[in-house]
XYZ file of C-alpha atoms in Angstrom:
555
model
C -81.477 4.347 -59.939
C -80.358 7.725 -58.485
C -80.724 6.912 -55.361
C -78.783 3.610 -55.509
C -75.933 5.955 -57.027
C -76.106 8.138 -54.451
C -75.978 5.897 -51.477
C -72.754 4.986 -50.214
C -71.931 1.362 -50.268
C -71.492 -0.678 -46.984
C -67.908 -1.395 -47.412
C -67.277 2.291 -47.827
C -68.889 3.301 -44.833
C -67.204 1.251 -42.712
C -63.822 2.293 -43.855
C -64.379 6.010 -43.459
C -66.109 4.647 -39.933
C -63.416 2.971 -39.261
C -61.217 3.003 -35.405
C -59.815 6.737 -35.191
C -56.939 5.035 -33.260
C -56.325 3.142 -36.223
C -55.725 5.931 -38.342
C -52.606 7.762 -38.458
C -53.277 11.436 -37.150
C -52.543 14.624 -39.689
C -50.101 16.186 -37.494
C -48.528 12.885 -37.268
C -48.487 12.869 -41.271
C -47.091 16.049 -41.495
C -44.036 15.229 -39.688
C -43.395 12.630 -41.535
C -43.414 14.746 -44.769
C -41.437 17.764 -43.131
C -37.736 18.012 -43.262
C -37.203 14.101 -42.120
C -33.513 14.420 -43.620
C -32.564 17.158 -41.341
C -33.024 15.664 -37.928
C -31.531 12.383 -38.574
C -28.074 14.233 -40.100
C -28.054 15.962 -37.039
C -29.008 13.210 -34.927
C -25.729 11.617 -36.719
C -23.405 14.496 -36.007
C -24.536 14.673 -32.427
C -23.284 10.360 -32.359
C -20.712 11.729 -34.264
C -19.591 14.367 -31.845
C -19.501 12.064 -28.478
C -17.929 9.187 -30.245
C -15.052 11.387 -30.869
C -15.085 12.956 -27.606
C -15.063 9.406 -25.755
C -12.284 8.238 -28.326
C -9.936 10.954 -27.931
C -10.775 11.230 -23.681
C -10.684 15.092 -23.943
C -12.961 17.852 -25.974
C -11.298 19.492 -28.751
C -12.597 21.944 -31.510
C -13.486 19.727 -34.270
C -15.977 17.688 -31.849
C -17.163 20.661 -30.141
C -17.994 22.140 -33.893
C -19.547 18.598 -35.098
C -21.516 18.826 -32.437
C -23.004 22.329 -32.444
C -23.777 21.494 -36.082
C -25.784 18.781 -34.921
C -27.509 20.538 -32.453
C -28.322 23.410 -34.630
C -29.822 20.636 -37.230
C -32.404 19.248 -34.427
C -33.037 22.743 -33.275
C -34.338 23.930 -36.422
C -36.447 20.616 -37.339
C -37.932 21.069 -34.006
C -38.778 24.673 -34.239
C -40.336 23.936 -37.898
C -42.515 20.986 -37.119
C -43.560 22.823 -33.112
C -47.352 23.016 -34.607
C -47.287 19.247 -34.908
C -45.604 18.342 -32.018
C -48.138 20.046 -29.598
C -50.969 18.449 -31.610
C -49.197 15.074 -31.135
C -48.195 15.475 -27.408
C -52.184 15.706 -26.258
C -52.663 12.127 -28.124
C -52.741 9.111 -25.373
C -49.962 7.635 -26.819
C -47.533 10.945 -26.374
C -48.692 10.820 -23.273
C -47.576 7.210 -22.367
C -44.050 7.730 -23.857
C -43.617 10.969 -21.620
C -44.429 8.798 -19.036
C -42.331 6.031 -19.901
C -39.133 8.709 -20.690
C -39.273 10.215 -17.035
C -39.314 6.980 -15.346
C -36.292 6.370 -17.590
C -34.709 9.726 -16.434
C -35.970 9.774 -12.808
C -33.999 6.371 -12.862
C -31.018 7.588 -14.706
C -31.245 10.648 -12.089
C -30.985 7.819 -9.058
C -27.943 6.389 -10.854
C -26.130 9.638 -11.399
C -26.239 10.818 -7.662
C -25.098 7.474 -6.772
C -21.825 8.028 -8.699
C -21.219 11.202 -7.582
C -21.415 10.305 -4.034
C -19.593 7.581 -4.492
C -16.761 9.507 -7.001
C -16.303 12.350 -3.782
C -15.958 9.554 -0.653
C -14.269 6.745 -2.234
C -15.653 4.101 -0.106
C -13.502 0.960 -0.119
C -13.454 -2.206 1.759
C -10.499 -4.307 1.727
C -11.346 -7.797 2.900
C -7.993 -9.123 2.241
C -5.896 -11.215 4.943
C -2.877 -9.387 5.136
C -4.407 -5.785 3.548
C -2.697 -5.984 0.560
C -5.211 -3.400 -1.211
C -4.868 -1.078 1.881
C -1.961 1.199 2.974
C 0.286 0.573 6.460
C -0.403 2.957 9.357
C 2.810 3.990 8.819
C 1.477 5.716 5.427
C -1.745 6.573 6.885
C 0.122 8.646 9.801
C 2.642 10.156 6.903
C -0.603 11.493 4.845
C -2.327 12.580 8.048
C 0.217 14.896 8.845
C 0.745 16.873 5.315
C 0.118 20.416 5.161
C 1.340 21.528 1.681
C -0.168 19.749 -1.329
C 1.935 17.276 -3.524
C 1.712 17.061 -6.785
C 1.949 13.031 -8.502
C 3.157 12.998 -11.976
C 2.718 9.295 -12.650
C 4.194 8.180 -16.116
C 1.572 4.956 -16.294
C -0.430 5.317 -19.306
C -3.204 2.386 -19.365
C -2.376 1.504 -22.833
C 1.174 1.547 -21.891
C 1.670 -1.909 -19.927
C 1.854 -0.555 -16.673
C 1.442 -2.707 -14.144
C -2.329 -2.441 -12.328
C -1.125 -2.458 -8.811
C 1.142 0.513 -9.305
C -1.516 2.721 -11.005
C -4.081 1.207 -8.128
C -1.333 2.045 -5.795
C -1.039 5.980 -6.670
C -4.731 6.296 -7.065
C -4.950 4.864 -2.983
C -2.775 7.748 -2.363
C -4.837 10.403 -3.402
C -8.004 8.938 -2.209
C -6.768 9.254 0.966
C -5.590 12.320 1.306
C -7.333 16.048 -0.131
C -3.521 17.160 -0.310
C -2.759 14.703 -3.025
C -3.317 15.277 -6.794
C -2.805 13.020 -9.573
C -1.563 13.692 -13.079
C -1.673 10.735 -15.390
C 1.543 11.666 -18.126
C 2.159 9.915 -21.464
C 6.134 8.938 -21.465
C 5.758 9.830 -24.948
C 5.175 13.572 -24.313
C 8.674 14.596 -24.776
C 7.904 17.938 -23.403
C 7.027 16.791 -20.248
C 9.473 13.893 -19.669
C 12.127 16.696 -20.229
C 10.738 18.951 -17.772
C 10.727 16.390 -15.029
C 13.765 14.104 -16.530
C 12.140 11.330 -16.789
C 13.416 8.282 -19.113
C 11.500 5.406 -18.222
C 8.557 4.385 -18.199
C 6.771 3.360 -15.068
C 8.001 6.344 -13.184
C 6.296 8.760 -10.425
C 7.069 12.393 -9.624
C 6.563 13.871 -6.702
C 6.465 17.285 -6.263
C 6.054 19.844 -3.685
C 6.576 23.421 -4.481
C 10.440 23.328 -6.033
C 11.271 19.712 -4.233
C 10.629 16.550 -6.245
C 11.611 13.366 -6.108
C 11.416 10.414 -8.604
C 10.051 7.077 -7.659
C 11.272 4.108 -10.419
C 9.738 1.129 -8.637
C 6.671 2.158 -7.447
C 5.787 0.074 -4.487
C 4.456 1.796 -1.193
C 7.458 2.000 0.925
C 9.305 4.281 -1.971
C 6.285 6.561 -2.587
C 5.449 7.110 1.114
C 9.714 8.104 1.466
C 9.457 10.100 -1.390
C 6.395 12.027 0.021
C 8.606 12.290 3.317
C 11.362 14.057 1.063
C 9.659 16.432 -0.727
C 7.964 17.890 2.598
C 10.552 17.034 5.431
C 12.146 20.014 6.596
C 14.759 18.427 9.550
C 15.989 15.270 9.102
C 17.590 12.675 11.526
C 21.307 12.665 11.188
C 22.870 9.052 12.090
C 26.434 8.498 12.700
C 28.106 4.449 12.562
C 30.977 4.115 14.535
C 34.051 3.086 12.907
C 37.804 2.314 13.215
C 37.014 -1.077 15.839
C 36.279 -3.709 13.129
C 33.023 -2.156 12.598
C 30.745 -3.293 9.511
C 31.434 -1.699 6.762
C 29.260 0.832 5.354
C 30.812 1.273 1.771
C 29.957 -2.073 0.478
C 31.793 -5.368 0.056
C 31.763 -8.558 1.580
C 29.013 -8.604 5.167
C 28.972 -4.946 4.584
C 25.618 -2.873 5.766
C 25.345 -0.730 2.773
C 22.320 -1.359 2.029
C 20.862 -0.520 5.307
C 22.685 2.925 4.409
C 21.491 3.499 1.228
C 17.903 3.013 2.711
C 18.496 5.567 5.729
C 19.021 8.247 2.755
C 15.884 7.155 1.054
C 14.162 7.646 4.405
C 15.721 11.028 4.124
C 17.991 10.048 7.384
C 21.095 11.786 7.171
C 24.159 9.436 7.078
C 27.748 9.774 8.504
C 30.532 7.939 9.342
C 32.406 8.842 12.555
C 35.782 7.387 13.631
C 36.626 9.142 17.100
C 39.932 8.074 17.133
C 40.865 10.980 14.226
C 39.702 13.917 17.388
C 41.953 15.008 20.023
C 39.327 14.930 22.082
C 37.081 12.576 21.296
C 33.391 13.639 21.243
C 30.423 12.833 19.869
C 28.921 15.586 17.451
C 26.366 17.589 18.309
C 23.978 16.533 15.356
C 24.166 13.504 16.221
C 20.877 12.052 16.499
C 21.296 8.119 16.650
C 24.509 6.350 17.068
C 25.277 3.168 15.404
C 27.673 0.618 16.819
C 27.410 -2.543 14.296
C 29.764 -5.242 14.558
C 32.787 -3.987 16.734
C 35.563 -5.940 16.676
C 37.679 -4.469 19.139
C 36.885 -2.242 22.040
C 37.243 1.582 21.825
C 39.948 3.159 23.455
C 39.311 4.601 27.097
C 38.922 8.339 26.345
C 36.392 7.079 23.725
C 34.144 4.672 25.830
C 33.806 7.514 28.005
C 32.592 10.192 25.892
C 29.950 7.221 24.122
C 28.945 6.187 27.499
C 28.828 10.240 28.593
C 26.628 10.849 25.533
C 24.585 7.594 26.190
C 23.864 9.109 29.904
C 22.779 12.410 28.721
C 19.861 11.089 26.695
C 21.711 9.346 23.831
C 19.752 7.277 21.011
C 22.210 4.169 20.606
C 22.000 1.364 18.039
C 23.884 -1.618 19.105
C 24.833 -4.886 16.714
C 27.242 -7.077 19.252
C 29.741 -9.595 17.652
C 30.589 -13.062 18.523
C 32.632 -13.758 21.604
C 35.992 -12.397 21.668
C 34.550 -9.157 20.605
C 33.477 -6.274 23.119
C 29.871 -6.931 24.793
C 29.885 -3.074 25.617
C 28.599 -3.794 29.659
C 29.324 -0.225 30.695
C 26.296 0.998 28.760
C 24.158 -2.154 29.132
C 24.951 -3.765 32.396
C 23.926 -0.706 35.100
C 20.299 -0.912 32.479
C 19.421 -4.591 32.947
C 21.079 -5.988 30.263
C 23.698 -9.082 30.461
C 25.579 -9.930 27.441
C 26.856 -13.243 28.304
C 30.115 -14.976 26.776
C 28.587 -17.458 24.240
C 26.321 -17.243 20.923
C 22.995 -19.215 21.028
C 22.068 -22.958 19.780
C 18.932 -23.488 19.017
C 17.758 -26.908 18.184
C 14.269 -26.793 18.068
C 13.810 -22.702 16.326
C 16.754 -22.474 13.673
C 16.681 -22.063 9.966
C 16.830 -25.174 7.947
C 18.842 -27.340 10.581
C 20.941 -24.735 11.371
C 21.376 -24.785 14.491
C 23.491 -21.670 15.111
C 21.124 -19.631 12.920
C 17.984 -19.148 15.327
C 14.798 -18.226 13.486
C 12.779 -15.925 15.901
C 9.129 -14.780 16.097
C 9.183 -11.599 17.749
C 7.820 -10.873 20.670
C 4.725 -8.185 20.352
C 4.431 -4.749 21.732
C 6.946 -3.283 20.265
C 7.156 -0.476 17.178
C 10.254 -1.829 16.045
C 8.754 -5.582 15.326
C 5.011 -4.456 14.060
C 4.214 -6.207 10.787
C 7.707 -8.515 10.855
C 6.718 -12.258 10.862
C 10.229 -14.123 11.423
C 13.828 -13.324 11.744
C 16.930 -14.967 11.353
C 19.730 -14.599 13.685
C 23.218 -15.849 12.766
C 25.775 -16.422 15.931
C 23.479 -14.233 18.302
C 24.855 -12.907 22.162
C 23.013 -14.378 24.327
C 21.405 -11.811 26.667
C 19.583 -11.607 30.299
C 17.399 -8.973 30.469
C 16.523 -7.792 34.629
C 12.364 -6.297 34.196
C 13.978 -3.449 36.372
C 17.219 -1.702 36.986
C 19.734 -2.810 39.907
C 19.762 -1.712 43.269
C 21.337 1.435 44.046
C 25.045 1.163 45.148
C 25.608 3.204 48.756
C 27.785 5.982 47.742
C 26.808 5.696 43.807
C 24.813 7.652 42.146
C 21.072 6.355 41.332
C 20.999 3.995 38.370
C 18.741 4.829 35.369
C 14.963 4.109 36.051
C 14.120 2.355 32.350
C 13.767 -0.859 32.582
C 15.012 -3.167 29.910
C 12.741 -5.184 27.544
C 13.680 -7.965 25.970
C 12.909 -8.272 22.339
C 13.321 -11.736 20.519
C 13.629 -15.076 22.706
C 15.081 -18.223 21.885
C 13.005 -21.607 22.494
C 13.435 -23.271 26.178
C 15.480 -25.610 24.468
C 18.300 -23.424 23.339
C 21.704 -23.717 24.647
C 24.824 -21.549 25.217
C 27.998 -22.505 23.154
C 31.096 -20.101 24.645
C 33.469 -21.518 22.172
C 33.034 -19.696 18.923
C 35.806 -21.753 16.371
C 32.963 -24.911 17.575
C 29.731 -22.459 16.651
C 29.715 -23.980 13.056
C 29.356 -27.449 13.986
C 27.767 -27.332 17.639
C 27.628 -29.873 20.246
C 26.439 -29.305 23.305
C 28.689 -30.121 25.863
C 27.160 -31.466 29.656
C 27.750 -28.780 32.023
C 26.074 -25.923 28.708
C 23.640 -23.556 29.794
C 20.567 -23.690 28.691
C 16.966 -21.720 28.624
C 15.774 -19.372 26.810
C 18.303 -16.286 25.840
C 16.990 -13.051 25.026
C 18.738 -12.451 21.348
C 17.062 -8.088 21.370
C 16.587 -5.905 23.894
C 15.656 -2.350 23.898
C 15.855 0.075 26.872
C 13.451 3.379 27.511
C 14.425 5.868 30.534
C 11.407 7.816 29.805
C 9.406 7.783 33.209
C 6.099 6.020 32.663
C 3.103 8.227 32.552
C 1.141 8.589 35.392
C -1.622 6.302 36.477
C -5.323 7.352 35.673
C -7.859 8.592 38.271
C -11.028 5.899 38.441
C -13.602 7.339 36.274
C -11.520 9.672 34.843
C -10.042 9.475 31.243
C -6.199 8.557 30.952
C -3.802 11.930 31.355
C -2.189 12.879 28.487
C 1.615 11.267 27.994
C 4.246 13.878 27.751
C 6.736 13.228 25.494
C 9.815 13.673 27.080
C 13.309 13.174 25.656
C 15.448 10.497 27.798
C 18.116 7.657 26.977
C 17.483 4.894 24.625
C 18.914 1.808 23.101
C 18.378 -1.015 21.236
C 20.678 -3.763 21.442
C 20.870 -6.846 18.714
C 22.684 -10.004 19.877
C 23.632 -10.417 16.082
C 25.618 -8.108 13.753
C 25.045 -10.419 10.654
C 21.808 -9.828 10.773
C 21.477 -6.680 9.543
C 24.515 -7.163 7.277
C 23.048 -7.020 3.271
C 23.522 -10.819 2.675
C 21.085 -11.772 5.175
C 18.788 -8.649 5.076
C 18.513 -9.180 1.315
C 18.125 -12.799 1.719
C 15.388 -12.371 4.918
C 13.800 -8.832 4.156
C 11.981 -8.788 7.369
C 15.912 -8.141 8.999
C 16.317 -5.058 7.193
C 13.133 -3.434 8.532
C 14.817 -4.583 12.222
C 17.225 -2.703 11.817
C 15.412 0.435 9.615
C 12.437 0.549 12.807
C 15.066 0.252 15.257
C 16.781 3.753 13.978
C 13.497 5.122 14.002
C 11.859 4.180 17.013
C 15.315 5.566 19.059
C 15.026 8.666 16.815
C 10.911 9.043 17.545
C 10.429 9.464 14.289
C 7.323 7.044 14.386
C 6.259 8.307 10.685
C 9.727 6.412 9.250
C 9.233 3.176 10.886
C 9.293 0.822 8.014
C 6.594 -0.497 5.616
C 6.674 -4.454 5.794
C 5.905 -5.992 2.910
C 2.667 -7.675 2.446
C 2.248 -10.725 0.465
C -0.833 -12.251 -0.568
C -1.838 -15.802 1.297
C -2.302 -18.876 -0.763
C -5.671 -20.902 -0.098
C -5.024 -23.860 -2.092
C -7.478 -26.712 -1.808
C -6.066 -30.136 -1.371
C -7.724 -33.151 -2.804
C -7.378 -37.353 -2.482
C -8.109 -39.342 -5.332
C -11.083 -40.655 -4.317
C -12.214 -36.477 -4.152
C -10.789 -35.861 -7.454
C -12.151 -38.771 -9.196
C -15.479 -37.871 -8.448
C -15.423 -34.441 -9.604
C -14.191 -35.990 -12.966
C -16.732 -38.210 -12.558
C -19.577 -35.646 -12.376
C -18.149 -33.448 -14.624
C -17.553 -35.771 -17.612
C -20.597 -38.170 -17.240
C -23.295 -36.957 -14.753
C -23.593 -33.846 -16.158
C -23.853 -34.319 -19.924
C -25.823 -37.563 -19.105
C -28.201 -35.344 -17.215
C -28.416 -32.643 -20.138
C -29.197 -36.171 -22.864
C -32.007 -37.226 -20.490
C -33.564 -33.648 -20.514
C -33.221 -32.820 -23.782
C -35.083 -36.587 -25.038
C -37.507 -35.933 -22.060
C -38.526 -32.658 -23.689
C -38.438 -34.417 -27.098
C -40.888 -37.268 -25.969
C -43.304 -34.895 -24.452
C -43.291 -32.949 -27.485
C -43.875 -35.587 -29.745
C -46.768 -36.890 -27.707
């Protein structure tokens, strides 16, 4: 009987000789009893502390406190249960979740360098038609050429409504550029909308050293002039003639003051000049371009000579001709290859909307002052010949200019020459009319060309040499604000022209870019069948497979 007492039953046995991996091990056990409370309340603090942090977008005190509470919490549960955790750590299945956690961090390791390569370059690829998520070389040649750094306030809180595209827009900018920095301003910080006086929202600053400027509507051409302000030190002066019939330049009725008001957002310096006030007349000194738009009448004598004296001695003119009776200014134009004839051009095959005295004109490429402008309108245009070289030399005469005139916007073959203006409205093309194609533009460069290249050799480097230029428009309407507001690829005619004869090639003008629709046009038969497949192959397909699946199932 003793002995049957004192050896262990079966059952019992196998229990204590049970799987060790079964079992739980003591160090294991301890843990569990040990201070369990105090790593999961600072587990919670630490959630706690970055939930706040990625609520509020910056670190302030009461996180930063939350958090070292938290940390202190796991930092003293781990220093208190160390005995056990070295005893569970030499286990197999420590050993697998080490392995398993740096994967997860060699991973997360991969990830991170990724992003901060990708943060410091900023690759992008537009793949856009017409660019419209990249900036104009104009911009790209205005941000190459910075030296001080600008400052961007931009008023466009995310949760304010601002429009993507601008806050897109002014992030471009200082991607682009190491000289640009952003700061992203609440409207609602009083403090700072008083210190740069700003009252709207949706508004930029930009600053360089004590110049700023404020941008309202944020679109590229207005930053990129704004960025021009703040760091231009010279600026072009421009001086329209007046006191011949001239546009106006103060508003009103086929007034160009809107084409002004643009020139001073370029940071071009604007003037009127009416020569007929001087004694003398003269042209000032400052004067960097020269705009003639829409003379009526033709200057005096003494003042055709000191405009055609300042045109000879490497003058920058801007020239808008009127209809027939008014002047066609051939002194300047004629000894450079250009022949304004007496008539406006009819175009019945290239006109806007049946008009046939309003030619619509693609321009013709090369040229600065048409890059990026699709179509123009041309109301009652001069007709023009433009010679592809200067005119003989008269014996006697001095040597005529050696810049050849280019012409700038054609007419269709088809166009015809109307010399009576009162008929211009309602044309009809008489039997003996001219007709071909008119130049309507024309610009003219007395610059000598640069030098031919050696074979082999690489091309010599062009000099930049001051000389005579023009640019003469057959239409003073267009570039009046009706039209240019109307057509805005007119304004930027007018806005490049100014800065191509001033070489200011960083101010040419931003066309606007406009997104291309792709719409996809369908017949009935097309659209009936997607309606078709949609509303009855489809689900009928989706009934079959589900009783298929049913059936098989069932079997």
């Amino acid at each position: 009987m003793s002995e049957e007492k004192n050896t262990p039953k079966p059952e019992k046995q196998l229990a204590r000789g049970a799987d060790p991996r079964l079992q739980r091990p003591q160090a294991a056990a301890g843990l569990v009893r040990s201070t369990q409370i105090v790593i999961w309340v600072g587990l919670g603090l630490l959630v706690v502390s970055l939930a706040w942090w990625g609520i509020a977008g910056k670190l302030t005190l009461p996180p930063v406190l939350i958090g070292a509470v938290g940390v202190l919490g796991v930092a003293m549960w781990v220093a208190y249960n160390l005995r056990n955790l070295r005893e569970i750590a030499g286990t197999r299945a420590a050993r697998l979740v080490l392995n398993s956690v740096g994967f997860v961090l060699f991973v997360l390791g991969i990830v991170v360098c990724l992003n901060v390569i990708v943060a410091r370059h900023h690759p992008r690829l537009d793949l856009t038609e017409n660019k419209i998520h990249s900036l104009a070389p104009q911009s790209m040649a205005v941000l190459k050429g910075l030296d001080n750094d600008i400052e961007m306030i931009a008023f466009l809180p995310q949760d304010s409504g601002s429009p993507k595209s601008s806050r897109d827009l002014v992030q471009l900018y200082a991607t682009l550029s190491p000289h640009m920095k952003i700061t992203w301003a609440d409207y609602t910080d009083v403090t700072l909308a008083k210190q740069y006086e700003v009252t709207f929202p949706g508004t930029v600053v930009v600053k360089s050293g004590d110049r700023k400027e404020k941008v309202t509507d944020v679109n590229e051409s207005r930053m990129t002039s704004a960025i021009l302000s703040v760091t231009t030190e010279t600026k072009t002066t421009v001086y329209f003639l007046v006191g011949h019939g001239e546009t106006s330049t103060a508003g009103g009725q086929n007034s160009v003051a809107a084409l002004k008001s643009d020139l001073g957002n370029q940071q071009y310096v604007v003037n009127d000049l009416d020569l007929a006030k001087m004694a003398t007349p003269e042209i000032p000194q400052d004067c960097d371009v020269l705009a003639i738009i829409g003379a009526k009448q033709a200057p005096t004598p003494e003042e055709m000579k000191a405009i055609e004296g300042w045109v000879d001695d490497k003058g920058k003119l801007l020239l808008a001709l009127a209809p027939p009776p008014a002047p066609d200014f051939s002194a300047i134009l004629a000894k450079r290859g250009v022949t304004v004839l007496a008539g406006v051009v009819i175009d019945p095959d290239a006109n806007f909307l049946g008009q046939e005295q309003v030619p619509l004109v693609t321009p013709n490429p090369g040229s600065p002052i048409v890059e990026g402008v699709e179509r123009l309108v041309m109301p009652f245009a001069r007709a023009m010949q433009v010679q592809s070289s200067a005119p003989p030399t008269t014996p006697g005469m001095p040597p005529p200019p050696s810049g050849p005139a280019v012409g700038l916007l054609d007419s269709s073959a088809s166009a015809w020459l109307q010399t009576n203006p009162e008929q211009a409205g309602m044309p009809q093309k008489p039997a003996n009319a001219e007709v071909g194609a008119f130049a309507m533009a024309a610009t003219v460069d007395e610059a000598p060309p640069a030098p031919p290249a050696m074979p082999g050799s690489p091309p010599p480097p062009q000099q930049d040499q001051d000389a005579t230029r023009i640019v003469v428009i057959g239409s003073d309407l267009a570039l009046t604000d009706a039209i240019a507001q109307r057509f805005k690829f007119n304004s930027y005619l007018a806005l490049n022209s100014i800065a191509w004869l001033s070489k200011n090639v960083r101010l040419i003008s931003i066309p606007p870019k406009t997104e291309t629709p792709h719409n996809l046009l369908l017949t009935s038969t097309q659209k009936n069948f997607i309606i078709f497949v949609v509303m009855v192959f489809i689900p009928l397909g989706i009934i079959v497979a589900g009783v298929s699946v049913w059936w098989t199932r069932r079997r």
